[in-house]
């Protein structure tokens, strides 16, 4: 991608500065240097009071320390460590050194990466006080910072100052302004910048200029204008590249028109542009978003013609999609295709199949897939253990769920709060609160901090056990962990007292419930479990409930478990893909059993929702 390597641009900053002239005053006001740090800014502005100032810096001689640390800052930014680059700058100031213009430009790049746009003015002020004359590279960095923040009025003011100072704008300057108006949602203003550019004698639009403008229109979902830009590009003698077409394809896919996104391939071939892996990921992701899993699979076959090899992320997504549709044949076809391409399953693949068996109520099969994964040399992660734990809890086998915690420790996999809360839920649903508290204590001794859902699970357990006084004790225990109860928490305790006909206690809690309780961010997200291999992974063709216990107890247990099993980091998010990100929200199947000629049939269906988001 044209803008994927911002680090390269930053590394060029130093080289371009070194080629130019830096104007530095030979002396600086001593009182200014020994001022304290400005508390309004997080970056260091002045040396510590009483520190020894660098003689080279004060005499205007090039300082090797400033030079080397500025280069280090640049390297850190290139590696995506902008915060560390800022720390290097602070240490430079604290050590009594005076930053060069290159140093300030690099700091500006670091703060822009962190979206610390409020610091732009402070840097401008420091450069002005230092008596350093800004050059075109510094002005470009300032314009970029304002553009990234969407402050286009300030960006244009900086552009005018740049011209007034005698620095000539470059193609990169205009590209940055076009990008900024795109970020601000004003592509029509981006067009005006292109016109302004044409009036400048020393600069001409390049491929990036047009690609940035195409993106600006696509971000506004105006593909017609994006194509007009492509036509202008062709008229100027430039040819669209894969970035151009991928940008428009992304717009089609995001607007629910993946068929037109796929049609971009013919357009690309007409102009001798070869689709790449990202092109295919955009199209496949679009079909996922539209729940057209079979179209996604059809396109995977087409990828072979295009000379693009599907990756594991694509296959895992397909398998999850077909599992959501309860389409075993589709899963088998994808597994066969994986083997054909020589793509080996990973922990996510196995976990997806495990989750299918777990949801169907077949824990023996689920455990079998888990064991197959271990035999295949793939180390289970915390999410794989989570699937087993919640499956055992659904099957009302909390003892087996708790045994998993011991297995995890032996395998050097650290149990998290979700696993512990799931096991606690299992014991609560079995009305064994002493066991639930034992697991709670084990969690605390392990250094795992309980969260709101942990306590609400215990409150629910005590309510089911008709022990409302212990449910209320949980509110006091929450205070020791500095966890604020929500309205729902107070309501659960009040209902526990109501259930035992202690109206006085319940009424008191309801008064507390009326107070304003600030909403907390939801700690968990629906745990996303994805994807698959054929002769190792056995796919359940039917799903039915084989759990023990009363219907009422199971229903309420599942409601608590659903909250307990939510994870703040989805399994899918752990897949390192730069192309597709999917989040899956799963509901339990609506299932009943019918016996007809000795067979069991599923009288409901899995109603799993799928959404896909494309990374630009």
CSV table of N, CA, C and O in Angstrom, one decimal, residues 149-224:
chain,number,residue,atom,x,y,z
A,149,UNK,N,-5.3,15.8,12.2
A,149,UNK,CA,-6.3,16.1,13.3
A,149,UNK,C,-7.6,16.7,12.7
A,149,UNK,O,-8.6,16.9,13.4
A,150,UNK,N,-7.6,16.9,11.4
A,150,UNK,CA,-8.8,17.4,10.7
A,150,UNK,C,-8.9,18.9,10.9
A,150,UNK,O,-10.0,19.5,10.5
A,151,UNK,N,-7.9,19.6,11.4
A,151,UNK,CA,-7.9,21.1,11.5
A,151,UNK,C,-7.4,21.7,10.3
A,151,UNK,O,-6.2,22.2,10.2
A,152,UNK,N,-8.2,21.7,9.2
A,152,UNK,CA,-7.7,22.2,7.9
A,152,UNK,C,-7.5,23.7,7.8
A,152,UNK,O,-6.7,24.1,7.0
A,153,UNK,N,-8.2,24.4,8.6
A,153,UNK,CA,-8.0,25.9,8.7
A,153,UNK,C,-6.6,26.1,9.1
A,153,UNK,O,-5.9,27.0,8.5
A,154,UNK,N,-6.1,25.4,10.1
A,154,UNK,CA,-4.8,25.6,10.6
A,154,UNK,C,-3.8,25.1,9.6
A,154,UNK,O,-2.7,25.6,9.5
A,155,UNK,N,-4.1,24.0,9.0
A,155,UNK,CA,-3.2,23.4,8.0
A,155,UNK,C,-3.0,24.4,6.8
A,155,UNK,O,-1.9,24.6,6.4
A,156,UNK,N,-4.1,25.0,6.4
A,156,UNK,CA,-3.9,26.0,5.3
A,156,UNK,C,-3.2,27.3,5.7
A,156,UNK,O,-2.4,27.9,5.0
A,157,UNK,N,-3.3,27.7,7.0
A,157,UNK,CA,-2.6,28.8,7.5
A,157,UNK,C,-1.1,28.5,7.5
A,157,UNK,O,-0.2,29.3,7.1
A,158,UNK,N,-0.8,27.2,7.9
A,158,UNK,CA,0.6,26.8,7.9
A,158,UNK,C,1.2,26.8,6.5
A,158,UNK,O,2.3,27.1,6.2
A,159,UNK,N,0.3,26.4,5.5
A,159,UNK,CA,0.7,26.3,4.1
A,159,UNK,C,1.0,27.7,3.6
A,159,UNK,O,2.0,27.9,2.9
A,160,UNK,N,0.2,28.7,4.0
A,160,UNK,CA,0.5,30.1,3.6
A,160,UNK,C,1.8,30.6,4.2
A,160,UNK,O,2.6,31.3,3.6
A,161,UNK,N,2.0,30.3,5.5
A,161,UNK,CA,3.2,30.7,6.2
A,161,UNK,C,4.4,30.1,5.5
A,161,UNK,O,5.5,30.7,5.4
A,162,UNK,N,4.3,28.9,5.1
A,162,UNK,CA,5.3,28.2,4.4
A,162,UNK,C,5.8,29.0,3.1
A,162,UNK,O,6.9,29.2,2.8
A,163,UNK,N,4.7,29.4,2.3
A,163,UNK,CA,5.0,30.1,1.1
A,163,UNK,C,5.6,31.5,1.4
A,163,UNK,O,6.6,31.9,0.7
A,164,UNK,N,5.1,32.1,2.4
A,164,UNK,CA,5.6,33.5,2.8
A,164,UNK,C,7.0,33.4,3.3
A,164,UNK,O,7.8,34.4,3.1
A,165,UNK,N,7.4,32.3,3.9
A,165,UNK,CA,8.8,32.2,4.4
A,165,UNK,C,9.8,31.9,3.3
A,165,UNK,O,11.0,31.9,3.6
A,166,UNK,N,9.3,31.7,2.1
A,166,UNK,CA,10.2,31.4,1.0
A,166,UNK,C,10.4,29.9,0.8
A,166,UNK,O,11.1,29.5,-0.2
A,167,UNK,N,9.8,29.0,1.6
A,167,UNK,CA,9.9,27.6,1.4
A,167,UNK,C,8.9,27.2,0.3
A,167,UNK,O,7.7,27.6,0.4
A,168,UNK,N,9.3,26.4,-0.6
A,168,UNK,CA,8.4,26.0,-1.7
A,168,UNK,C,7.7,24.7,-1.4
A,168,UNK,O,8.3,23.7,-1.0
A,169,UNK,N,6.3,24.8,-1.5
A,169,UNK,CA,5.6,23.6,-1.3
A,169,UNK,C,6.0,22.5,-2.3
A,169,UNK,O,6.3,22.8,-3.5
A,170,UNK,N,5.9,21.3,-1.9
A,170,UNK,CA,6.3,20.1,-2.8
A,170,UNK,C,5.0,19.4,-3.1
A,170,UNK,O,3.9,19.7,-2.6
A,171,UNK,N,5.1,18.4,-4.0
A,171,UNK,CA,3.9,17.5,-4.3
A,171,UNK,C,3.4,16.9,-3.0
A,171,UNK,O,2.2,16.7,-2.8
A,172,UNK,N,4.4,16.5,-2.1
A,172,UNK,CA,4.0,15.9,-0.8
A,172,UNK,C,3.1,16.8,0.0
A,172,UNK,O,2.2,16.4,0.7
A,173,UNK,N,3.5,18.1,0.0
A,173,UNK,CA,2.7,19.1,0.7
A,173,UNK,C,1.2,19.1,0.2
A,173,UNK,O,0.3,19.1,1.1
A,174,UNK,N,1.0,19.2,-1.1
A,174,UNK,CA,-0.3,19.2,-1.6
A,174,UNK,C,-1.1,17.9,-1.3
A,174,UNK,O,-2.3,17.9,-1.0
A,175,UNK,N,-0.3,16.8,-1.4
A,175,UNK,CA,-0.9,15.5,-1.1
A,175,UNK,C,-1.4,15.4,0.3
A,175,UNK,O,-2.5,14.8,0.6
A,176,UNK,N,-0.7,16.0,1.2
A,176,UNK,CA,-1.1,16.0,2.6
A,176,UNK,C,-2.3,16.8,2.8
A,176,UNK,O,-3.2,16.5,3.6
A,177,UNK,N,-2.4,18.0,2.1
A,177,UNK,CA,-3.6,18.8,2.2
A,177,UNK,C,-4.9,18.1,1.6
A,177,UNK,O,-6.0,18.1,2.2
A,178,UNK,N,-4.7,17.4,0.5
A,178,UNK,CA,-5.8,16.6,-0.1
A,178,UNK,C,-6.2,15.5,0.9
A,178,UNK,O,-7.4,15.3,1.1
A,179,UNK,N,-5.2,14.9,1.5
A,179,UNK,CA,-5.6,13.8,2.5
A,179,UNK,C,-6.3,14.4,3.7
A,179,UNK,O,-7.3,13.9,4.2
A,180,UNK,N,-5.9,15.6,4.2
A,180,UNK,CA,-6.5,16.2,5.3
A,180,UNK,C,-7.9,16.6,5.1
A,180,UNK,O,-8.8,16.3,5.9
A,181,UNK,N,-8.3,17.1,3.9
A,181,UNK,CA,-9.7,17.4,3.6
A,181,UNK,C,-10.5,16.1,3.5
A,181,UNK,O,-11.7,16.1,3.8
A,182,UNK,N,-9.8,15.1,3.0
A,182,UNK,CA,-10.5,13.8,3.0
A,182,UNK,C,-10.9,13.3,4.4
A,182,UNK,O,-12.0,12.8,4.7
A,183,UNK,N,-9.9,13.4,5.3
A,183,UNK,CA,-10.1,13.0,6.7
A,183,UNK,C,-11.2,13.9,7.3
A,183,UNK,O,-12.1,13.4,8.1
A,184,UNK,N,-11.3,15.2,6.9
A,184,UNK,CA,-12.3,16.1,7.5
A,184,UNK,C,-13.7,15.9,6.8
A,184,UNK,O,-14.6,16.5,7.1
A,185,UNK,N,-13.7,14.9,5.8
A,185,UNK,CA,-15.0,14.7,5.1
A,185,UNK,C,-15.4,15.7,4.1
A,185,UNK,O,-16.5,16.0,3.9
A,186,UNK,N,-14.3,16.4,3.5
A,186,UNK,CA,-14.6,17.4,2.5
A,186,UNK,C,-13.8,17.2,1.3
A,186,UNK,O,-12.9,17.9,0.9
A,187,UNK,N,-14.2,16.1,0.5
A,187,UNK,CA,-13.5,15.8,-0.7
A,187,UNK,C,-13.6,16.9,-1.8
A,187,UNK,O,-12.7,17.0,-2.6
A,188,UNK,N,-14.6,17.7,-1.7
A,188,UNK,CA,-14.8,18.8,-2.7
A,188,UNK,C,-13.7,19.8,-2.5
A,188,UNK,O,-13.2,20.4,-3.5
A,189,UNK,N,-13.2,20.0,-1.2
A,189,UNK,CA,-12.1,20.9,-1.0
A,189,UNK,C,-10.8,20.3,-1.4
A,189,UNK,O,-9.9,20.9,-1.8
A,190,UNK,N,-10.7,18.9,-1.3
A,190,UNK,CA,-9.6,18.2,-1.9
A,190,UNK,C,-9.4,18.5,-3.3
A,190,UNK,O,-8.3,18.6,-3.8
A,191,UNK,N,-10.5,18.5,-4.0
A,191,UNK,CA,-10.5,18.8,-5.5
A,191,UNK,C,-9.9,20.2,-5.7
A,191,UNK,O,-9.2,20.4,-6.7
A,192,UNK,N,-10.3,21.1,-4.9
A,192,UNK,CA,-9.8,22.5,-5.0
A,192,UNK,C,-8.3,22.6,-4.8
A,192,UNK,O,-7.6,23.4,-5.5
A,193,UNK,N,-7.8,21.7,-3.9
A,193,UNK,CA,-6.3,21.7,-3.7
A,193,UNK,C,-5.6,21.2,-5.0
A,193,UNK,O,-4.6,21.6,-5.3
A,194,UNK,N,-6.3,20.2,-5.6
A,194,UNK,CA,-5.7,19.7,-6.8
A,194,UNK,C,-5.7,20.7,-7.9
A,194,UNK,O,-4.7,20.8,-8.7
A,195,UNK,N,-6.7,21.6,-8.0
A,195,UNK,CA,-6.7,22.7,-8.9
A,195,UNK,C,-5.6,23.7,-8.6
A,195,UNK,O,-4.9,24.2,-9.4
A,196,UNK,N,-5.5,24.0,-7.3
A,196,UNK,CA,-4.4,24.9,-6.8
A,196,UNK,C,-3.0,24.4,-7.2
A,196,UNK,O,-2.1,25.1,-7.6
A,197,UNK,N,-2.9,23.1,-7.1
A,197,UNK,CA,-1.6,22.4,-7.4
A,197,UNK,C,-1.3,22.6,-8.9
A,197,UNK,O,-0.1,22.8,-9.2
A,198,UNK,N,-2.3,22.6,-9.7
A,198,UNK,CA,-2.1,22.7,-11.2
A,198,UNK,C,-1.6,24.1,-11.5
A,198,UNK,O,-0.9,24.3,-12.6
A,199,UNK,N,-1.8,25.1,-10.7
A,199,UNK,CA,-1.4,26.4,-10.9
A,199,UNK,C,0.0,26.7,-10.5
A,199,UNK,O,0.6,27.8,-10.7
A,200,UNK,N,0.5,25.8,-9.7
A,200,UNK,CA,1.9,25.9,-9.2
A,200,UNK,C,2.9,25.4,-10.3
A,200,UNK,O,2.7,24.4,-10.9
A,201,UNK,N,3.9,26.2,-10.6
A,201,UNK,CA,4.7,25.8,-11.8
A,201,UNK,C,5.7,24.7,-11.5
A,201,UNK,O,6.1,24.0,-12.4
A,202,UNK,N,6.1,24.5,-10.2
A,202,UNK,CA,7.1,23.5,-9.9
A,202,UNK,C,6.6,22.2,-9.4
A,202,UNK,O,7.4,21.3,-9.1
A,203,UNK,N,5.3,22.0,-9.3
A,203,UNK,CA,4.8,20.7,-8.8
A,203,UNK,C,3.8,20.1,-9.7
A,203,UNK,O,3.0,20.9,-10.4
A,204,UNK,N,3.7,18.8,-9.8
A,204,UNK,CA,2.7,18.1,-10.6
A,204,UNK,C,2.1,17.0,-9.8
A,204,UNK,O,2.8,16.4,-8.9
A,205,UNK,N,0.8,16.7,-10.0
A,205,UNK,CA,0.2,15.6,-9.3
A,205,UNK,C,0.9,14.3,-9.7
A,205,UNK,O,1.3,14.1,-10.8
A,206,UNK,N,1.1,13.4,-8.7
A,206,UNK,CA,1.6,12.1,-9.0
A,206,UNK,C,0.5,11.0,-8.7
A,206,UNK,O,-0.6,11.4,-8.4
A,207,UNK,N,0.9,9.8,-8.8
A,207,UNK,CA,-0.1,8.7,-8.6
A,207,UNK,C,-0.7,8.8,-7.2
A,207,UNK,O,-1.9,8.6,-7.0
A,208,UNK,N,0.2,9.1,-6.2
A,208,UNK,CA,-0.4,9.2,-4.8
A,208,UNK,C,-1.4,10.3,-4.7
A,208,UNK,O,-2.4,10.2,-4.0
A,209,UNK,N,-1.2,11.4,-5.4
A,209,UNK,CA,-2.1,12.5,-5.4
A,209,UNK,C,-3.5,12.0,-5.7
A,209,UNK,O,-4.5,12.3,-5.0
A,210,UNK,N,-3.6,11.3,-6.8
A,210,UNK,CA,-4.9,10.9,-7.3
A,210,UNK,C,-5.5,9.8,-6.4
A,210,UNK,O,-6.7,9.7,-6.1
A,211,UNK,N,-4.6,8.9,-5.9
A,211,UNK,CA,-5.1,7.8,-5.0
A,211,UNK,C,-5.6,8.4,-3.7
A,211,UNK,O,-6.6,7.9,-3.2
A,212,UNK,N,-5.0,9.4,-3.2
A,212,UNK,CA,-5.5,10.0,-2.0
A,212,UNK,C,-6.9,10.7,-2.2
A,212,UNK,O,-7.8,10.6,-1.4
A,213,UNK,N,-7.0,11.3,-3.4
A,213,UNK,CA,-8.3,11.9,-3.7
A,213,UNK,C,-9.4,10.9,-4.0
A,213,UNK,O,-10.5,11.1,-3.6
A,214,UNK,N,-9.0,9.8,-4.6
A,214,UNK,CA,-10.0,8.6,-4.8
A,214,UNK,C,-10.5,8.2,-3.4
A,214,UNK,O,-11.7,8.0,-3.2
A,215,UNK,N,-9.5,8.0,-2.5
A,215,UNK,CA,-9.9,7.6,-1.1
A,215,UNK,C,-10.8,8.6,-0.4
A,215,UNK,O,-11.8,8.2,0.3
A,216,UNK,N,-10.6,9.9,-0.6
A,216,UNK,CA,-11.4,10.9,0.0
A,216,UNK,C,-12.9,10.8,-0.5
A,216,UNK,O,-13.8,10.9,0.3
A,217,UNK,N,-13.1,10.6,-1.8
A,217,UNK,CA,-14.4,10.4,-2.3
A,217,UNK,C,-15.0,9.0,-1.8
A,217,UNK,O,-16.2,9.0,-1.5
A,218,UNK,N,-14.2,8.0,-1.8
A,218,UNK,CA,-14.7,6.7,-1.4
A,218,UNK,C,-15.2,6.7,0.1
A,218,UNK,O,-16.1,6.1,0.5
A,219,UNK,N,-14.4,7.5,0.9
A,219,UNK,CA,-14.8,7.6,2.3
A,219,UNK,C,-16.2,8.3,2.5
A,219,UNK,O,-16.8,8.1,3.5
A,220,UNK,N,-16.6,9.0,1.5
A,220,UNK,CA,-17.9,9.7,1.5
A,220,UNK,C,-18.9,8.8,0.7
A,220,UNK,O,-20.0,9.3,0.5
A,221,UNK,N,-18.5,7.6,0.4
A,221,UNK,CA,-19.4,6.7,-0.3
A,221,UNK,C,-19.8,7.2,-1.7
A,221,UNK,O,-20.9,6.8,-2.2
A,222,UNK,N,-19.0,8.0,-2.3
A,222,UNK,CA,-19.3,8.6,-3.6
A,222,UNK,C,-18.4,8.0,-4.6
A,222,UNK,O,-17.3,8.6,-5.0
A,223,UNK,N,-18.7,6.8,-5.1
A,223,UNK,CA,-17.8,6.1,-6.0
A,223,UNK,C,-17.8,6.7,-7.4
A,223,UNK,O,-16.9,6.6,-8.2
A,224,UNK,N,-18.9,7.4,-7.7
A,224,UNK,CA,-19.0,8.0,-9.0
A,224,UNK,C,-17.9,9.1,-9.2
A,224,UNK,O,-17.3,9.2,-10.2
